[in-house]
Coordinates of C-alpha atoms in Angstrom, one line a residue:
X1 CA 8.4 -131.9 145.8
X2 CA 11.6 -133.7 145.1
X3 CA 14.3 -133.6 148.1
X4 CA 17.4 -131.2 147.3
X5 CA 20.2 -133.4 145.1
X6 CA 22.4 -132.8 148.1
X7 CA 19.7 -134.5 150.7
X8 CA 20.8 -137.9 149.2
X9 CA 24.0 -140.1 150.2
X10 CA 25.3 -143.0 148.4
X11 CA 25.5 -147.0 149.1
X12 CA 26.9 -149.3 146.7
X13 CA 28.7 -152.8 145.9
X14 CA 31.2 -151.6 143.1
X15 CA 28.7 -152.9 140.3
X16 CA 25.6 -150.8 141.1
X17 CA 24.7 -148.3 143.9
X18 CA 21.6 -146.5 145.4
X19 CA 20.8 -143.2 146.4
X20 CA 19.0 -142.9 150.2
X21 CA 17.3 -139.7 151.2
X22 CA 17.4 -138.0 154.3
X23 CA 14.0 -139.0 154.8
X24 CA 15.0 -142.6 154.9
X25 CA 13.9 -143.3 151.4
X26 CA 16.0 -145.1 148.5
X27 CA 14.7 -143.0 145.7
X28 CA 17.3 -144.3 142.9
X29 CA 18.8 -147.9 142.3
X30 CA 19.3 -149.9 139.1
X31 CA 19.7 -153.6 138.7
X32 CA 22.2 -155.2 138.4
X33 CA 24.6 -152.6 136.8
X34 CA 24.9 -148.6 137.2
X35 CA 23.4 -148.5 133.5
X36 CA 20.5 -151.0 134.1
X37 CA 16.7 -150.0 134.2
X38 CA 15.8 -148.7 137.7
X39 CA 13.4 -150.4 140.1
X40 CA 13.5 -147.4 142.4
X41 CA 12.9 -144.3 140.2
X42 CA 11.2 -141.7 142.5
X43 CA 14.2 -139.4 141.9
X44 CA 13.0 -138.5 138.5
X45 CA 9.2 -139.1 139.0
X46 CA 7.1 -139.5 142.0
X47 CA 6.5 -142.2 144.4
X48 CA 4.4 -144.5 142.0
X49 CA 7.9 -144.7 140.1
X50 CA 9.3 -146.8 143.2
X51 CA 10.8 -146.3 146.1
X52 CA 11.7 -147.9 149.7
X53 CA 11.2 -145.8 152.9
X54 CA 11.9 -146.8 156.0
X55 CA 11.4 -144.2 159.0
X56 CA 9.4 -143.9 162.3
X57 CA 5.7 -144.1 162.0
X58 CA 4.2 -140.8 161.2
X59 CA 7.3 -139.1 160.4
X60 CA 7.1 -137.0 157.2
X61 CA 10.4 -135.1 157.2
X62 CA 14.2 -135.5 157.4
X63 CA 16.1 -137.5 159.9
X64 CA 17.8 -135.9 163.0
X65 CA 21.4 -136.7 161.7
X66 CA 23.2 -139.2 159.5
X67 CA 26.6 -140.1 158.7
X68 CA 29.0 -142.8 157.1
X69 CA 30.7 -144.7 159.6
X70 CA 34.5 -143.4 159.2
X71 CA 36.2 -144.4 156.2
X72 CA 33.3 -146.8 154.9
X73 CA 30.5 -146.8 152.3
X74 CA 28.0 -147.7 155.3
X75 CA 25.5 -145.2 156.1
X76 CA 23.8 -144.4 159.6
X77 CA 20.6 -142.6 159.8
X78 CA 19.2 -141.7 163.0
X79 CA 15.5 -140.2 164.1
X80 CA 14.7 -138.7 167.6
X81 CA 11.0 -139.2 168.2
X82 CA 8.9 -138.4 171.3
X83 CA 9.0 -142.1 172.2
X84 CA 12.6 -142.8 171.7
X85 CA 15.2 -142.9 169.1
X86 CA 16.2 -145.3 166.0
X87 CA 19.0 -145.9 163.8
X88 CA 19.0 -147.2 160.2
X89 CA 21.9 -148.8 158.7
X90 CA 22.4 -148.8 155.0
X91 CA 24.5 -150.7 152.6
X92 CA 25.0 -152.7 149.7
X93 CA 27.6 -155.7 150.7
X94 CA 30.5 -156.5 148.1
X95 CA 28.6 -158.5 145.7
X96 CA 29.2 -162.4 145.5
X97 CA 26.6 -163.6 143.1
X98 CA 23.7 -161.2 143.6
X99 CA 23.1 -157.6 144.5
X100 CA 21.9 -157.1 148.0
X101 CA 20.5 -154.0 149.9
X102 CA 20.5 -154.3 153.5
X103 CA 18.6 -152.3 156.1
X104 CA 19.3 -152.7 159.4
X105 CA 16.8 -150.9 162.0
X106 CA 18.0 -150.6 165.6
X107 CA 16.4 -149.4 168.8
X108 CA 18.7 -147.0 170.5
X109 CA 16.4 -145.4 173.2
X110 CA 12.9 -146.2 174.2
X111 CA 10.2 -147.6 171.8
X112 CA 9.5 -146.5 168.2
X113 CA 7.0 -148.0 166.0
X114 CA 8.5 -147.9 162.3
X115 CA 7.2 -148.3 159.2
X116 CA 8.6 -149.9 155.8
X117 CA 7.2 -149.1 152.3
X118 CA 8.3 -150.9 149.5
X119 CA 7.1 -149.6 146.0
X120 CA 9.1 -151.8 143.2
X121 CA 8.8 -150.8 139.5
X122 CA 11.0 -152.1 137.3
X123 CA 12.4 -150.3 134.1
X124 CA 12.6 -147.1 135.3
X125 CA 9.4 -147.0 137.2
X126 CA 7.1 -148.3 134.5
X127 CA 6.7 -152.1 135.1
X128 CA 4.8 -153.1 138.1
X129 CA 6.0 -156.7 139.2
X130 CA 3.7 -159.4 140.4
X131 CA 4.2 -160.1 144.1
X132 CA 3.7 -163.6 145.9
X133 CA 5.1 -165.1 148.9
X134 CA 7.3 -168.0 149.0
X135 CA 8.6 -169.7 152.0
X136 CA 8.1 -166.8 154.1
X137 CA 9.8 -164.4 151.7
X138 CA 8.1 -161.9 149.2
X139 CA 8.9 -162.4 145.7
X140 CA 8.6 -159.9 143.0
X141 CA 8.7 -160.6 139.6
X142 CA 8.2 -159.1 136.1
X143 CA 9.9 -160.3 132.7
X144 CA 13.6 -160.6 133.3
X145 CA 13.8 -159.3 136.9
X146 CA 12.9 -160.8 140.3
X147 CA 13.6 -159.3 143.6
X148 CA 13.3 -161.3 147.0
X149 CA 12.6 -159.5 150.2
X150 CA 12.7 -160.6 153.9
X151 CA 13.4 -159.5 157.0
X152 CA 15.1 -161.2 160.3
X153 CA 13.3 -161.6 162.7
X154 CA 10.6 -161.7 160.5
X155 CA 7.9 -158.9 160.8
X156 CA 4.3 -158.9 159.3
X157 CA 4.0 -157.5 155.9
X158 CA 1.0 -156.7 153.9
X159 CA 0.3 -155.8 150.1
X160 CA -1.9 -152.7 149.2
X161 CA -2.0 -150.7 146.1
X162 CA 0.9 -152.9 144.5
X163 CA 3.0 -151.8 147.5
X164 CA 4.6 -153.9 150.4
X165 CA 4.1 -152.5 153.7
X166 CA 5.4 -153.6 157.0
X167 CA 5.2 -151.8 160.6
X168 CA 6.8 -152.9 164.0
X169 CA 8.2 -151.5 167.2
X170 CA 11.8 -151.9 168.3
X171 CA 13.0 -150.9 171.7
X172 CA 16.4 -149.9 173.1
X173 CA 18.9 -152.9 172.0
X174 CA 16.3 -154.8 169.6
X175 CA 17.0 -154.9 165.8
X176 CA 15.4 -156.0 162.5
X177 CA 17.2 -156.3 159.2
X178 CA 15.9 -156.2 155.9
X179 CA 17.3 -157.6 152.8
X180 CA 16.3 -157.1 149.3
X181 CA 17.9 -159.3 146.6
X182 CA 17.7 -159.1 142.9
X183 CA 18.5 -162.0 140.2
X184 CA 17.5 -162.9 136.9
X185 CA 14.1 -164.1 137.0
X186 CA 15.1 -167.6 135.1
X187 CA 17.4 -168.5 137.5
X188 CA 16.7 -169.9 140.9
X189 CA 17.1 -167.8 144.1
X190 CA 20.8 -166.8 145.2
X191 CA 22.2 -167.9 148.6
X192 CA 20.8 -166.0 151.2
X193 CA 23.2 -163.1 152.7
X194 CA 23.4 -162.8 156.6
X195 CA 22.9 -159.2 156.9
X196 CA 24.9 -158.7 160.6
X197 CA 27.7 -160.7 159.0
X198 CA 27.7 -158.5 155.9
X199 CA 27.5 -155.3 157.9
X200 CA 30.5 -156.4 159.6
X201 CA 32.4 -157.7 156.7
X202 CA 31.8 -154.4 154.9
X203 CA 32.8 -152.1 157.6
X204 CA 36.2 -154.1 157.8
X205 CA 36.8 -154.1 154.1
X206 CA 36.1 -150.5 153.5
X207 CA 38.1 -149.7 156.1
X208 CA 41.0 -151.7 155.0
X209 CA 40.9 -150.1 151.7
X210 CA 40.6 -146.7 152.7
X211 CA 43.8 -147.1 155.0
X212 CA 46.0 -147.5 151.9
X213 CA 45.4 -143.7 151.2
X214 CA 48.9 -142.1 150.9
X215 CA 47.5 -138.7 151.5
X216 CA 48.1 -137.3 155.0
X217 CA 47.4 -133.6 154.6
X218 CA 44.8 -131.1 155.3
X219 CA 41.1 -132.3 154.9
X220 CA 42.0 -136.1 154.9
X221 CA 38.7 -137.0 155.5
X222 CA 37.2 -135.2 152.4
X223 CA 39.8 -137.0 150.1
X224 CA 39.3 -140.4 151.7
X225 CA 35.4 -139.7 151.1
X226 CA 36.3 -138.8 147.4
X227 CA 38.2 -141.6 146.8
X228 CA 35.7 -144.3 148.1
X229 CA 33.1 -142.3 146.1
X230 CA 35.2 -143.0 143.1
X231 CA 35.7 -146.7 144.1
X232 CA 31.8 -146.9 144.5
X233 CA 31.1 -145.5 141.0
X234 CA 33.8 -147.9 139.7
X235 CA 32.5 -151.3 138.0
X236 CA 34.5 -153.6 139.7
X237 CA 34.5 -156.6 136.9
X238 CA 35.9 -154.3 134.2
X239 CA 37.7 -151.7 136.1
X240 CA 35.5 -148.8 134.2
X241 CA 34.4 -145.9 136.1
X242 CA 30.9 -144.3 135.9
X243 CA 31.2 -140.5 135.4
X244 CA 28.0 -140.5 137.8
X245 CA 25.5 -142.8 139.3
X246 CA 22.4 -141.1 137.9
X247 CA 20.8 -140.0 134.4
X248 CA 18.9 -136.6 133.7
X249 CA 19.4 -134.8 137.2
X250 CA 19.3 -131.1 135.4
X251 CA 21.7 -128.4 135.0
X252 CA 18.8 -126.1 135.4
X253 CA 16.1 -127.5 137.6
X254 CA 13.1 -127.2 134.9
X255 CA 15.5 -127.2 131.9
X256 CA 16.1 -129.6 129.4
X257 CA 19.9 -129.9 130.3
X258 CA 19.5 -133.6 131.5
X259 CA 21.9 -136.1 130.3
X260 CA 22.9 -139.8 131.1
X261 CA 26.1 -140.2 133.0
X262 CA 26.2 -143.6 133.8
X263 CA 29.1 -144.2 131.4
X264 CA 32.6 -144.1 131.0
X265 CA 34.4 -140.5 129.7
X266 CA 37.7 -140.7 128.2
X267 CA 38.0 -136.9 129.1
X268 CA 38.4 -138.3 132.6
X269 CA 41.1 -140.7 131.9
X270 CA 44.3 -138.9 132.7
X271 CA 42.9 -137.2 135.9
X272 CA 41.5 -140.2 137.2
X273 CA 44.6 -142.2 136.6
X274 CA 46.6 -139.3 138.3
X275 CA 44.5 -139.3 141.4
X276 CA 44.5 -142.9 141.6
X277 CA 48.1 -143.5 141.4
X278 CA 49.3 -140.3 143.6
X279 CA 46.8 -141.5 146.5
X280 CA 48.2 -145.0 146.5
X281 CA 45.7 -146.8 144.6
X282 CA 47.8 -148.6 142.0
X283 CA 45.7 -151.9 141.7
X284 CA 42.6 -149.5 140.6
X285 CA 44.9 -147.3 138.4
X286 CA 46.0 -150.2 136.5
X287 CA 42.1 -151.8 136.4
X288 CA 41.2 -148.0 134.9
X289 CA 44.1 -148.3 132.2
X290 CA 43.3 -152.0 131.2
X291 CA 39.8 -150.9 130.8
X292 CA 41.0 -147.9 128.6
X293 CA 43.0 -150.3 126.3
X294 CA 40.2 -152.8 125.9
X295 CA 37.6 -150.1 125.5
X296 CA 39.9 -148.0 122.6
X297 CA 41.0 -151.2 120.7
X298 CA 40.2 -150.8 117.1
X299 CA 40.1 -148.6 114.2
X300 CA 41.6 -145.2 115.3
X301 CA 39.0 -143.5 113.3
X302 CA 36.2 -144.9 115.4
X303 CA 37.7 -143.6 118.7
X304 CA 34.3 -142.3 120.8
X305 CA 34.4 -140.1 123.6
X306 CA 32.4 -142.4 126.2
X307 CA 31.9 -146.4 126.3
X308 CA 29.8 -148.3 128.3
X309 CA 30.9 -150.0 131.7
X310 CA 32.6 -153.2 129.9
X311 CA 33.5 -151.0 127.0
X312 CA 30.3 -151.2 124.9
X313 CA 30.0 -148.8 122.2
X314 CA 26.4 -148.6 121.2
X315 CA 24.7 -146.1 123.8
X316 CA 21.6 -145.0 121.9
X317 CA 19.8 -142.1 123.4
X318 CA 15.8 -142.1 124.1
X319 CA 13.4 -140.2 126.1
X320 CA 11.2 -141.8 129.3
X321 CA 8.0 -139.8 128.7
X322 CA 6.4 -141.5 131.7
X323 CA 9.1 -139.7 134.1
X324 CA 8.1 -136.2 135.0
X325 CA 11.5 -135.3 135.6
X326 CA 13.7 -134.0 139.1
X327 CA 11.5 -130.9 139.5
X328 CA 9.8 -131.3 136.5
X329 CA 13.1 -131.2 134.3
X330 CA 12.3 -133.0 131.1
X331 CA 12.9 -134.9 128.9
X332 CA 14.5 -137.7 131.4
X333 CA 16.9 -139.3 129.0
X334 CA 18.4 -143.0 128.9
X335 CA 21.7 -143.3 126.7
X336 CA 24.0 -140.4 125.3
X337 CA 23.6 -139.1 121.9
X338 CA 27.2 -137.3 122.3
X339 CA 28.5 -140.8 121.8
X340 CA 28.8 -140.2 118.1
X341 CA 30.6 -137.0 118.4
X342 CA 33.8 -136.3 117.0
X343 CA 36.0 -135.0 119.8
X344 CA 39.7 -134.6 119.1
X345 CA 40.7 -133.9 122.4
X346 CA 40.1 -137.7 123.5
X347 CA 43.1 -138.8 121.5
X348 CA 45.1 -136.3 123.7
X349 CA 43.6 -137.8 126.8
X350 CA 44.3 -141.5 125.7
X351 CA 47.9 -140.6 124.6
X352 CA 48.5 -139.0 128.0
X353 CA 46.9 -141.6 129.9
X354 CA 49.1 -144.0 128.4
X355 CA 52.3 -142.1 128.8
X356 CA 51.3 -141.8 132.6
X357 CA 51.0 -145.5 132.9
X358 CA 54.0 -145.9 131.2
X359 CA 56.1 -143.8 133.3
X360 CA 54.3 -145.1 136.6
X361 CA 55.8 -148.4 136.0
X362 CA 52.7 -150.2 135.4
X363 CA 52.9 -153.9 133.9
X364 CA 53.7 -153.7 130.1
X365 CA 51.3 -154.4 127.7
X366 CA 52.9 -155.4 124.3
X367 CA 50.2 -154.0 122.1
X368 CA 50.0 -150.3 123.8
X369 CA 52.5 -148.6 121.8
X370 CA 51.1 -150.1 118.6
X371 CA 47.7 -148.9 119.6
X372 CA 49.5 -145.4 120.3
X373 CA 51.0 -145.4 117.0
X374 CA 47.9 -146.0 115.2
X375 CA 46.0 -143.1 117.0
X376 CA 49.2 -140.8 115.9
X377 CA 48.7 -141.9 112.4
X378 CA 45.2 -141.2 112.4
X379 CA 45.5 -137.8 114.2
X380 CA 48.4 -136.7 111.8
X381 CA 46.0 -136.6 108.9
X382 CA 42.8 -135.7 110.9
X383 CA 43.6 -132.9 113.3
X384 CA 42.5 -129.8 111.3
X385 CA 38.6 -131.0 111.4
X386 CA 36.3 -129.0 113.5
X387 CA 34.8 -131.1 116.4
X388 CA 32.0 -130.7 119.2
X389 CA 34.7 -130.4 121.9
X390 CA 35.1 -131.4 125.4
X391 CA 31.7 -130.4 126.6
X392 CA 29.8 -132.1 123.9
X393 CA 28.2 -129.3 122.6
X394 CA 25.0 -130.0 120.4
X395 CA 25.3 -126.6 118.4
X396 CA 27.8 -127.7 115.6
X397 CA 31.3 -128.2 115.2
X398 CA 33.9 -125.7 115.7
X399 CA 37.8 -125.1 115.8
X400 CA 38.0 -125.7 119.5
X401 CA 41.1 -124.5 121.1
X402 CA 41.2 -127.0 124.1
X403 CA 40.8 -129.7 121.3
X404 CA 43.7 -128.5 119.5
X405 CA 45.9 -128.2 122.7
X406 CA 45.2 -131.9 123.3
X407 CA 46.1 -132.9 119.8
X408 CA 49.6 -131.0 120.8
X409 CA 49.6 -133.3 124.0
X410 CA 49.2 -136.2 122.3
X411 CA 52.2 -135.6 119.8
X412 CA 54.2 -134.2 122.6
X413 CA 53.4 -137.5 124.6
X414 CA 54.4 -139.6 121.5
X415 CA 57.7 -137.6 120.9
X416 CA 58.4 -138.1 124.4
X417 CA 58.0 -141.8 124.5
X418 CA 60.5 -142.0 121.7
X419 CA 63.3 -140.0 123.3
X420 CA 62.6 -141.7 126.7
X421 CA 62.2 -145.4 125.5
X422 CA 64.7 -145.8 122.4
X423 CA 63.4 -149.3 121.9
X424 CA 60.2 -148.1 120.7
X425 CA 59.9 -147.1 117.1
X426 CA 57.6 -144.2 115.4
X427 CA 57.6 -141.4 113.3
X428 CA 59.9 -139.0 115.6
X429 CA 60.3 -136.1 113.1
X430 CA 56.9 -136.4 111.9
X431 CA 55.5 -136.1 115.2
X432 CA 57.6 -133.3 116.4
X433 CA 56.4 -131.3 113.2
X434 CA 52.9 -131.9 114.2
X435 CA 53.5 -130.8 117.6
X436 CA 55.4 -127.7 116.5
X437 CA 52.8 -126.8 114.0
X438 CA 49.8 -127.5 116.3
X439 CA 51.4 -125.3 118.9
X440 CA 52.3 -122.4 116.5
X441 CA 48.4 -122.4 115.2
X442 CA 46.7 -122.4 118.5
X443 CA 49.0 -119.3 119.4
X444 CA 48.1 -117.6 116.3
X445 CA 44.5 -118.5 116.2
X446 CA 43.3 -119.3 119.4
X447 CA 44.8 -116.4 121.1
X448 CA 43.2 -113.0 121.8
X449 CA 46.4 -110.5 122.1
X450 CA 44.4 -107.5 123.0
X451 CA 42.5 -109.3 125.8
X452 CA 45.5 -111.4 126.6
X453 CA 43.6 -114.6 126.6
X454 CA 43.2 -117.8 124.8
X455 CA 39.7 -118.2 123.5
X456 CA 37.0 -120.9 123.4
X457 CA 37.6 -121.6 119.5
X458 CA 39.3 -120.1 116.6
X459 CA 38.1 -116.2 115.7
X460 CA 35.7 -116.4 119.0
X461 CA 35.7 -113.8 121.5
X462 CA 34.0 -116.2 124.1
X463 CA 36.0 -118.3 127.0
X464 CA 36.2 -121.8 128.3
X465 CA 37.2 -123.0 131.5
X466 CA 38.9 -126.0 129.8
X467 CA 41.7 -123.4 129.0
X468 CA 42.7 -123.7 132.6
X469 CA 44.5 -127.0 131.9
X470 CA 46.8 -125.3 129.2
X471 CA 49.8 -125.1 132.0
X472 CA 48.8 -128.5 133.5
X473 CA 49.4 -130.2 130.3
X474 CA 52.6 -128.4 129.7
X475 CA 51.5 -126.6 126.5
X476 CA 52.9 -123.4 127.9
X477 CA 54.8 -122.9 131.4
X478 CA 52.8 -121.7 134.4
X479 CA 54.6 -118.5 134.1
X480 CA 53.9 -117.5 130.6
X481 CA 51.8 -114.0 130.5
X482 CA 49.5 -115.7 128.1
X483 CA 48.5 -118.4 130.8
X484 CA 48.4 -116.1 133.8
X485 CA 46.0 -113.7 131.3
X486 CA 43.8 -116.6 130.5
X487 CA 43.4 -117.6 134.2
X488 CA 42.6 -113.9 135.1
X489 CA 40.0 -113.8 132.3
X490 CA 38.4 -116.8 132.9
X491 CA 38.0 -115.8 136.7
X492 CA 36.6 -112.8 135.6
X493 CA 34.5 -113.5 132.8
X494 CA 33.3 -117.1 133.6
X495 CA 33.3 -116.4 137.5
X496 CA 30.1 -117.0 139.3
X497 CA 30.0 -115.8 142.7
X498 CA 33.7 -117.2 143.1
X499 CA 33.2 -120.3 141.2
X500 CA 33.6 -121.0 137.4
X501 CA 31.0 -121.8 135.0
X502 CA 32.5 -123.8 132.1
X503 CA 31.4 -121.3 129.1
X504 CA 28.8 -118.9 128.7
X505 CA 25.2 -119.5 128.1
X506 CA 24.0 -116.1 127.5
X507 CA 22.4 -115.0 124.1
X508 CA 23.1 -117.7 121.5
X509 CA 25.1 -120.3 123.4
X510 CA 27.7 -122.6 121.7
X511 CA 26.0 -125.7 123.4
X512 CA 22.9 -124.8 120.8
X513 CA 20.5 -125.2 124.1
X514 CA 18.1 -122.9 125.8
X515 CA 18.6 -122.2 129.4
X516 CA 21.5 -122.1 131.7
X517 CA 23.7 -123.9 134.0
X518 CA 25.4 -123.8 137.4
X519 CA 29.0 -123.1 138.2
X520 CA 31.0 -126.4 137.2
X521 CA 32.7 -128.1 140.1
X522 CA 35.6 -129.7 138.2
X523 CA 36.2 -126.7 136.6
X524 CA 36.3 -124.6 139.8
X525 CA 39.0 -127.1 141.2
X526 CA 40.9 -126.3 138.1
X527 CA 41.2 -122.7 138.6
X528 CA 42.3 -123.8 142.3
X529 CA 45.2 -125.7 140.4
X530 CA 45.7 -122.8 137.9
X531 CA 46.1 -120.3 140.8
X532 CA 48.5 -122.4 142.6
X533 CA 50.7 -123.1 139.6
X534 CA 50.9 -119.3 138.7
X535 CA 52.0 -118.5 142.2
X536 CA 48.8 -117.8 143.9
X537 CA 48.8 -120.4 146.2
X538 CA 47.0 -118.5 149.3
X539 CA 44.1 -117.8 146.9
X540 CA 44.0 -121.4 145.8
X541 CA 43.6 -122.6 149.2
X542 CA 41.0 -120.1 149.8
X543 CA 38.9 -121.5 147.2
X544 CA 39.7 -125.1 147.7
X545 CA 38.4 -124.5 151.3
X546 CA 35.1 -122.9 149.9
X547 CA 34.8 -125.9 147.3
X548 CA 35.4 -128.5 150.0
X549 CA 32.5 -126.7 152.0
X550 CA 30.2 -127.2 149.3
X551 CA 30.1 -131.0 149.6
X552 CA 27.0 -132.0 151.6
X553 CA 26.5 -133.5 154.9
X554 CA 28.0 -137.0 154.1
X555 CA 30.7 -135.4 151.8
X556 CA 29.3 -135.9 148.5
X557 CA 29.6 -133.4 145.2
X558 CA 27.2 -132.9 142.3
X559 CA 28.1 -132.0 138.9
X560 CA 27.5 -128.3 139.5
X561 CA 26.5 -126.1 141.9
X562 CA 23.9 -122.9 142.1
X563 CA 25.5 -120.1 144.3
X564 CA 22.6 -118.3 144.0
X565 CA 20.0 -120.7 145.2
X566 CA 22.6 -122.5 147.3
X567 CA 22.0 -126.0 146.0
X568 CA 23.6 -128.7 143.9
X569 CA 22.6 -129.3 140.3
X570 CA 23.5 -132.0 137.8
X571 CA 24.0 -135.7 138.0
X572 CA 25.2 -136.9 141.3
X573 CA 27.7 -138.1 142.8
X574 CA 29.8 -136.7 140.0
X575 CA 33.5 -138.5 139.6
X576 CA 34.7 -135.4 137.8
X577 CA 34.3 -133.3 140.9
X578 CA 35.8 -135.7 143.5
X579 CA 38.6 -136.3 141.0
X580 CA 39.1 -132.7 141.1
X581 CA 39.0 -132.5 145.0
X582 CA 41.6 -135.3 145.3
X583 CA 44.0 -133.7 142.7
X584 CA 43.7 -130.3 144.0
X585 CA 44.3 -131.7 147.6
X586 CA 47.3 -133.4 146.5
X587 CA 48.8 -130.3 144.3
X588 CA 48.3 -127.8 147.1
X589 CA 49.0 -130.2 150.6
X590 CA 50.9 -133.2 149.1
X591 CA 53.8 -132.3 147.3
X592 CA 52.2 -133.4 143.9
X593 CA 51.9 -131.8 140.6
X594 CA 48.3 -129.8 140.4
X595 CA 45.9 -131.4 138.3

């Protein structure tokens, strides 16, 4: 049986990250990047696919308690046993040359015998490395990967069944630190990290970073935790933000809705930029803006919906048949075939993001406006095409209403730029005409006057939670009866125990996939925003309180939530969910616009 998704906590070094379970086991870690092959893949298989557990000897279950040290990504996990108590502190120091995992075992009371079981399996649990001893360390090598494993002070280790075991006793006040370090196998071992100094520096660095947060309203701890999570999901060398740490955690346990989210989506761009700027993280916002400019550079016809951490374009999708999947949810997928889809909404997202960057006073980029003009010229000729829409459906292209709304956003932001910055040059009249034409068409073909709601696509009776963004992007004012009607219809028809699904999966779903999915947490935050914007702030705050309460014991949110089973679903932790939490808190309590 797999632990629940919410049983995991996150540690990371801003280039990759690991998931640590309440049982003391690291079950997911990709090295050296978020999107590299996993050396611990128990999360999507079983123990033979790799994990590293540290826990009291004989302990089979969960810890007694755990928590992050306040305003850090340093995790403390404690066990109470008959003989005493221990604390295991887990962290990944911010990287110098190589990624390190540091695990410090500390005796708190009495005497406790502790067991460490390290099972390394490279390439997503497929490759068993060759292990040997070198200078008192254990070294695992297979192909391009090498991992060094040591303890301070040194404890006895032994190998059995291609697994490294250790057993030792700690008394009150005693400590043992373990360090696992990866490097390319053709290179020499990197300098050794001092685990005690790494712990001290990591705590100081994270607290210094968290102190920059400008938000000081209700649930500040949840907002700061979300911001730390977003920082942890950011690939520091480029500024790109991974949508989630994991691949193939299911939207329905046992189902096929399992996708790889370790890439950067353009649909997240404006919401991400807004959250970072409003919370006081201008450097991170500018790094994200710069990543965006590099990623989308090129022929506007080739604009993709997602890119790799450094802006890579080729993300082919394939399956790993040797992994049994989380809870039997197969296939396990690597890469994402949706990268080849047409989604017109991303043109609006890019234009909106760059407009926000310009008005926020970010450092100017001389080529930014020429890129925007090229995007607009392509969009002006191609906006009538059907597309796969915001949710990357695999059931065929349609005239999705949200996509057309975002075409309007692109034209609107281009027009505003020319009106506000006279030195810029562009097709002002043509883009105004495009803006008016798209607006008129959406209101005629994408609106159901009988039910007083916008619909998922032209001619459809179905709804889509993305339409909650209509007032946020300025397509219609919040007090327009069509906006209020849409919000009410979505809450009634897509509501799931007070939360919101993205769209209906009943009958023949638009995504062309079997099965169902849970309530989408980002969309539920959008509902809170829409309720606030339409004058129902008390209802919005009640929903926000509930959503914050869905976070796990260390403040993390997955992609979705199953209100019936009371468990998290989908990839974890999910940037979109935490972006939603930050923006909704700012909207409700921070004096900022809803987003």
